[in-house]
């Protein structure tokens, strides 16, 4: 954040390429009524964890930040770091993450055409093609094997015809069940879960059979 405010920053051209976050569309900033439909799923847990992580980070870093910084500025910078850091795959120290300007601008697709890894000898990331890249073709990378729910919750976008299908984890009577492989409408899940709550005599097996139908 401080470097972005520096007009002489070496990375000024890079900052001009970064997208603007619409914070009101970020799940962490959803209203309670918006979160309500996710509260019985793992997505709801992720949203609450994200909120706590954001608040804890602000508290831990507050003594380093300028007093004039707004909450919106901190949230946007937090998102830039959270969604644009790279794990050092291939390194002797894979637990260390790095910010990699320009590499983080490449788009994520399922049929990506490059790999990257961290080279300890070069003290930097190496990007190489996994197939022939035609002139004018976009250079793409993979953020990992991620379903659309995870892509949206973390990065704010989804992929059309994503080959990694939706996977939802639902708590029923203290137990977690997983649904995957198809399109799941959260409205239907809520209806089933509410009916399950109202029927105290329903067994876990009966509840699971109901959910499996969805």
mmCIF file of C-alpha atoms in Angstrom:
data_model
loop_
_atom_site.group_PDB
_atom_site.id
_atom_site.type_symbol
_atom_site.label_atom_id
_atom_site.label_comp_id
_atom_site.label_asym_id
_atom_site.label_seq_id
_atom_site.Cartn_x
_atom_site.Cartn_y
_atom_site.Cartn_z
ATOM 1 C CA UNK A 1 0.000 0.000 0.000
ATOM 2 C CA UNK A 2 2.804 2.401 0.884
ATOM 3 C CA UNK A 3 4.662 1.578 -2.325
ATOM 4 C CA UNK A 4 1.528 2.131 -4.425
ATOM 5 C CA UNK A 5 1.288 5.628 -2.949
ATOM 6 C CA UNK A 6 4.900 6.357 -3.982
ATOM 7 C CA UNK A 7 4.828 8.228 -7.350
ATOM 8 C CA UNK A 8 8.430 7.150 -8.041
ATOM 9 C CA UNK A 9 7.866 3.472 -7.357
ATOM 10 C CA UNK A 10 9.669 1.059 -9.703
ATOM 11 C CA UNK A 11 6.412 -0.919 -9.889
ATOM 12 C CA UNK A 12 4.165 2.030 -10.825
ATOM 13 C CA UNK A 13 3.481 0.633 -14.351
ATOM 14 C CA UNK A 14 2.543 -2.693 -12.756
ATOM 15 C CA UNK A 15 0.112 -1.107 -10.304
ATOM 16 C CA UNK A 16 -1.690 0.538 -13.227
ATOM 17 C CA UNK A 17 -2.511 -2.934 -14.572
ATOM 18 C CA UNK A 18 -4.034 -4.260 -11.352
ATOM 19 C CA UNK A 19 -7.827 -4.649 -11.394
ATOM 20 C CA UNK A 20 -10.120 -2.670 -9.152
ATOM 21 C CA UNK A 21 -11.844 -4.803 -6.540
ATOM 22 C CA UNK A 22 -15.566 -4.342 -6.035
ATOM 23 C CA UNK A 23 -15.513 -4.843 -2.298
ATOM 24 C CA UNK A 24 -19.307 -5.060 -2.006
ATOM 25 C CA UNK A 25 -19.179 -8.202 -4.187
ATOM 26 C CA UNK A 26 -16.482 -9.852 -2.067
ATOM 27 C CA UNK A 27 -18.033 -12.648 0.063
ATOM 28 C CA UNK A 28 -16.358 -11.345 3.238
ATOM 29 C CA UNK A 29 -18.476 -8.199 2.867
ATOM 30 C CA UNK A 30 -21.761 -10.003 2.243
ATOM 31 C CA UNK A 31 -24.646 -8.926 4.436
ATOM 32 C CA UNK A 32 -25.927 -11.302 7.079
ATOM 33 C CA UNK A 33 -28.944 -12.087 4.911
ATOM 34 C CA UNK A 34 -26.645 -12.982 1.997
ATOM 35 C CA UNK A 35 -24.524 -15.234 4.189
ATOM 36 C CA UNK A 36 -27.616 -16.914 5.642
ATOM 37 C CA UNK A 37 -27.991 -19.291 2.689
ATOM 38 C CA UNK A 38 -24.366 -20.426 3.032
ATOM 39 C CA UNK A 39 -24.241 -20.874 6.807
ATOM 40 C CA UNK A 40 -24.832 -24.645 6.705
ATOM 41 C CA UNK A 41 -22.127 -25.179 4.115
ATOM 42 C CA UNK A 42 -18.349 -24.992 4.099
ATOM 43 C CA UNK A 43 -18.600 -21.737 2.112
ATOM 44 C CA UNK A 44 -20.175 -20.067 5.141
ATOM 45 C CA UNK A 45 -17.314 -21.245 7.324
ATOM 46 C CA UNK A 46 -14.817 -19.857 4.784
ATOM 47 C CA UNK A 47 -16.524 -16.465 4.787
ATOM 48 C CA UNK A 48 -16.390 -16.204 8.580
ATOM 49 C CA UNK A 49 -12.768 -17.382 8.628
ATOM 50 C CA UNK A 50 -11.932 -14.769 6.016
ATOM 51 C CA UNK A 51 -13.566 -12.039 8.068
ATOM 52 C CA UNK A 52 -11.615 -13.011 11.168
ATOM 53 C CA UNK A 53 -8.363 -13.212 9.209
ATOM 54 C CA UNK A 54 -8.958 -9.745 7.761
ATOM 55 C CA UNK A 55 -9.676 -8.241 11.185
ATOM 56 C CA UNK A 56 -6.719 -9.983 12.830
ATOM 57 C CA UNK A 57 -4.401 -8.848 10.029
ATOM 58 C CA UNK A 58 -5.556 -5.250 10.387
ATOM 59 C CA UNK A 59 -4.951 -5.368 14.141
ATOM 60 C CA UNK A 60 -1.501 -6.954 13.743
ATOM 61 C CA UNK A 61 -0.386 -4.449 11.083
ATOM 62 C CA UNK A 62 -2.080 -1.305 12.387
ATOM 63 C CA UNK A 63 1.113 0.103 13.954
ATOM 64 C CA UNK A 64 2.858 -0.066 10.539
ATOM 65 C CA UNK A 65 0.098 1.576 8.513
ATOM 66 C CA UNK A 66 -0.420 5.291 7.817
ATOM 67 C CA UNK A 67 -3.118 6.920 9.912
ATOM 68 C CA UNK A 68 -4.781 8.303 6.792
ATOM 69 C CA UNK A 69 -5.428 4.853 5.362
ATOM 70 C CA UNK A 70 -9.087 3.963 4.986
ATOM 71 C CA UNK A 71 -10.671 0.619 5.750
ATOM 72 C CA UNK A 72 -11.444 0.238 2.025
ATOM 73 C CA UNK A 73 -7.786 0.788 1.120
ATOM 74 C CA UNK A 74 -6.694 -1.856 3.583
ATOM 75 C CA UNK A 75 -9.281 -4.350 2.327
ATOM 76 C CA UNK A 76 -8.273 -3.826 -1.296
ATOM 77 C CA UNK A 77 -4.572 -4.209 -0.474
ATOM 78 C CA UNK A 78 -5.373 -7.273 1.639
ATOM 79 C CA UNK A 79 -7.178 -8.792 -1.367
ATOM 80 C CA UNK A 80 -4.275 -8.023 -3.698
ATOM 81 C CA UNK A 81 -1.878 -9.878 -1.404
ATOM 82 C CA UNK A 82 -4.271 -12.725 -0.572
ATOM 83 C CA UNK A 83 -5.073 -13.490 -4.222
ATOM 84 C CA UNK A 84 -1.717 -12.712 -5.851
ATOM 85 C CA UNK A 85 0.911 -14.464 -3.743
ATOM 86 C CA UNK A 86 2.682 -17.535 -5.097
ATOM 87 C CA UNK A 87 3.808 -20.656 -3.307
ATOM 88 C CA UNK A 88 7.434 -21.560 -3.992
ATOM 89 C CA UNK A 89 6.806 -24.875 -5.693
ATOM 90 C CA UNK A 90 10.138 -26.614 -6.319
ATOM 91 C CA UNK A 91 11.993 -24.600 -3.687
ATOM 92 C CA UNK A 92 13.932 -25.859 -0.668
ATOM 93 C CA UNK A 93 11.650 -23.557 1.344
ATOM 94 C CA UNK A 94 8.138 -24.182 -0.052
ATOM 95 C CA UNK A 95 6.509 -22.724 3.072
ATOM 96 C CA UNK A 96 7.551 -19.203 1.989
ATOM 97 C CA UNK A 97 5.184 -17.339 -0.350
ATOM 98 C CA UNK A 98 6.194 -14.515 -2.687
ATOM 99 C CA UNK A 99 4.622 -11.620 -4.525
ATOM 100 C CA UNK A 100 5.520 -11.864 -8.225
ATOM 101 C CA UNK A 101 4.572 -8.721 -10.166
ATOM 102 C CA UNK A 102 3.442 -9.336 -13.779
ATOM 103 C CA UNK A 103 3.347 -13.129 -13.393
ATOM 104 C CA UNK A 104 0.225 -12.619 -11.273
ATOM 105 C CA UNK A 105 -1.470 -10.872 -14.213
ATOM 106 C CA UNK A 106 -1.703 -14.077 -16.247
ATOM 107 C CA UNK A 107 -5.204 -15.526 -16.327
ATOM 108 C CA UNK A 108 -6.192 -18.891 -14.870
ATOM 109 C CA UNK A 109 -7.759 -21.439 -17.231
ATOM 110 C CA UNK A 110 -8.134 -25.210 -17.108
ATOM 111 C CA UNK A 111 -6.221 -25.712 -20.368
ATOM 112 C CA UNK A 112 -3.253 -23.533 -19.364
ATOM 113 C CA UNK A 113 -0.175 -23.379 -21.599
ATOM 114 C CA UNK A 114 2.625 -22.649 -19.094
ATOM 115 C CA UNK A 115 4.122 -23.985 -15.865
ATOM 116 C CA UNK A 116 6.076 -22.035 -13.284
ATOM 117 C CA UNK A 117 8.289 -23.039 -10.369
ATOM 118 C CA UNK A 118 10.719 -21.394 -7.963
ATOM 119 C CA UNK A 119 14.425 -21.843 -8.721
ATOM 120 C CA UNK A 120 16.596 -21.459 -5.614
ATOM 121 C CA UNK A 121 19.803 -20.961 -7.636
ATOM 122 C CA UNK A 122 18.288 -18.113 -9.616
ATOM 123 C CA UNK A 123 16.419 -16.833 -6.556
ATOM 124 C CA UNK A 124 13.336 -16.333 -8.679
ATOM 125 C CA UNK A 125 10.463 -17.904 -10.550
ATOM 126 C CA UNK A 126 10.908 -19.637 -13.896
ATOM 127 C CA UNK A 127 8.047 -19.761 -16.380
ATOM 128 C CA UNK A 128 8.127 -22.239 -19.273
ATOM 129 C CA UNK A 129 5.648 -23.492 -21.847
ATOM 130 C CA UNK A 130 3.971 -26.883 -21.618
ATOM 131 C CA UNK A 131 3.150 -26.865 -25.343
ATOM 132 C CA UNK A 132 3.684 -24.735 -28.443
ATOM 133 C CA UNK A 133 2.276 -21.239 -27.951
ATOM 134 C CA UNK A 134 1.128 -19.645 -31.181
ATOM 135 C CA UNK A 135 1.858 -15.996 -32.055
ATOM 136 C CA UNK A 136 -0.816 -13.783 -30.508
ATOM 137 C CA UNK A 137 -2.058 -16.539 -28.185
ATOM 138 C CA UNK A 138 -2.673 -15.530 -24.573
ATOM 139 C CA UNK A 139 -0.203 -16.881 -22.024
ATOM 140 C CA UNK A 140 -2.147 -18.607 -19.258
ATOM 141 C CA UNK A 141 -1.390 -20.321 -15.952
ATOM 142 C CA UNK A 142 -3.194 -22.517 -13.442
ATOM 143 C CA UNK A 143 -4.079 -21.401 -9.921
ATOM 144 C CA UNK A 144 -4.830 -25.043 -9.107
ATOM 145 C CA UNK A 145 -7.638 -27.562 -9.608
ATOM 146 C CA UNK A 146 -10.470 -25.410 -8.320
ATOM 147 C CA UNK A 147 -14.227 -25.539 -8.609
ATOM 148 C CA UNK A 148 -16.196 -22.373 -9.411
ATOM 149 C CA UNK A 149 -17.390 -21.890 -5.818
ATOM 150 C CA UNK A 150 -13.798 -21.712 -4.596
ATOM 151 C CA UNK A 151 -12.683 -19.514 -7.517
ATOM 152 C CA UNK A 152 -15.470 -17.052 -6.769
ATOM 153 C CA UNK A 153 -14.949 -17.019 -3.020
ATOM 154 C CA UNK A 154 -11.181 -16.417 -3.286
ATOM 155 C CA UNK A 155 -10.604 -14.711 -6.654
ATOM 156 C CA UNK A 156 -13.986 -13.247 -7.560
ATOM 157 C CA UNK A 157 -14.521 -15.003 -10.911
ATOM 158 C CA UNK A 158 -15.803 -18.296 -12.315
ATOM 159 C CA UNK A 159 -15.005 -20.336 -15.418
ATOM 160 C CA UNK A 160 -17.561 -21.301 -18.024
ATOM 161 C CA UNK A 161 -17.679 -25.095 -18.446
ATOM 162 C CA UNK A 162 -15.277 -25.587 -15.530
ATOM 163 C CA UNK A 163 -14.267 -29.263 -15.615
ATOM 164 C CA UNK A 164 -13.791 -29.257 -11.863
ATOM 165 C CA UNK A 165 -17.341 -29.744 -10.637
ATOM 166 C CA UNK A 166 -19.100 -28.110 -7.743
ATOM 167 C CA UNK A 167 -18.352 -29.651 -4.384
ATOM 168 C CA UNK A 168 -20.272 -28.662 -1.266
ATOM 169 C CA UNK A 169 -19.851 -29.917 2.276
ATOM 170 C CA UNK A 170 -22.982 -29.907 4.423
ATOM 171 C CA UNK A 171 -23.395 -30.471 8.138
ATOM 172 C CA UNK A 172 -26.289 -32.730 9.105
ATOM 173 C CA UNK A 173 -26.808 -33.404 12.800
ATOM 174 C CA UNK A 174 -23.157 -32.747 13.561
ATOM 175 C CA UNK A 175 -21.818 -34.781 10.666
ATOM 176 C CA UNK A 176 -20.352 -33.433 7.428
ATOM 177 C CA UNK A 177 -21.480 -34.848 4.098
ATOM 178 C CA UNK A 178 -20.040 -33.984 0.687
ATOM 179 C CA UNK A 179 -21.957 -33.378 -2.523
ATOM 180 C CA UNK A 180 -20.117 -33.122 -5.809
ATOM 181 C CA UNK A 181 -20.306 -33.765 -9.522
ATOM 182 C CA UNK A 182 -23.413 -31.815 -10.410
ATOM 183 C CA UNK A 183 -25.188 -28.490 -10.258
ATOM 184 C CA UNK A 184 -26.489 -27.874 -6.751
ATOM 185 C CA UNK A 185 -28.996 -25.096 -6.111
ATOM 186 C CA UNK A 186 -28.415 -23.680 -2.654
ATOM 187 C CA UNK A 187 -32.137 -22.914 -2.318
ATOM 188 C CA UNK A 188 -32.905 -26.631 -2.554
ATOM 189 C CA UNK A 189 -30.221 -27.472 -0.008
ATOM 190 C CA UNK A 190 -31.663 -24.936 2.445
ATOM 191 C CA UNK A 191 -35.169 -26.313 2.032
ATOM 192 C CA UNK A 192 -33.991 -29.850 2.705
ATOM 193 C CA UNK A 193 -31.881 -28.837 5.688
ATOM 194 C CA UNK A 194 -34.738 -26.823 7.204
ATOM 195 C CA UNK A 195 -37.083 -29.776 6.824
ATOM 196 C CA UNK A 196 -34.442 -31.967 8.448
ATOM 197 C CA UNK A 197 -34.174 -29.614 11.412
ATOM 198 C CA UNK A 198 -37.944 -29.621 11.906
ATOM 199 C CA UNK A 199 -38.103 -33.391 11.954
ATOM 200 C CA UNK A 200 -36.163 -34.374 15.021
ATOM 201 C CA UNK A 201 -37.109 -37.988 14.461
ATOM 202 C CA UNK A 202 -35.472 -38.112 11.008
ATOM 203 C CA UNK A 203 -32.420 -40.365 11.052
ATOM 204 C CA UNK A 204 -29.064 -39.267 9.645
ATOM 205 C CA UNK A 205 -29.431 -41.843 6.873
ATOM 206 C CA UNK A 206 -32.835 -40.467 5.862
ATOM 207 C CA UNK A 207 -31.460 -36.909 5.868
ATOM 208 C CA UNK A 208 -28.487 -37.967 3.766
ATOM 209 C CA UNK A 209 -30.792 -39.699 1.252
ATOM 210 C CA UNK A 210 -32.816 -36.499 0.954
ATOM 211 C CA UNK A 211 -29.719 -34.419 0.308
ATOM 212 C CA UNK A 212 -28.361 -36.935 -2.212
ATOM 213 C CA UNK A 213 -31.517 -36.435 -4.295
ATOM 214 C CA UNK A 214 -30.542 -32.795 -4.765
#
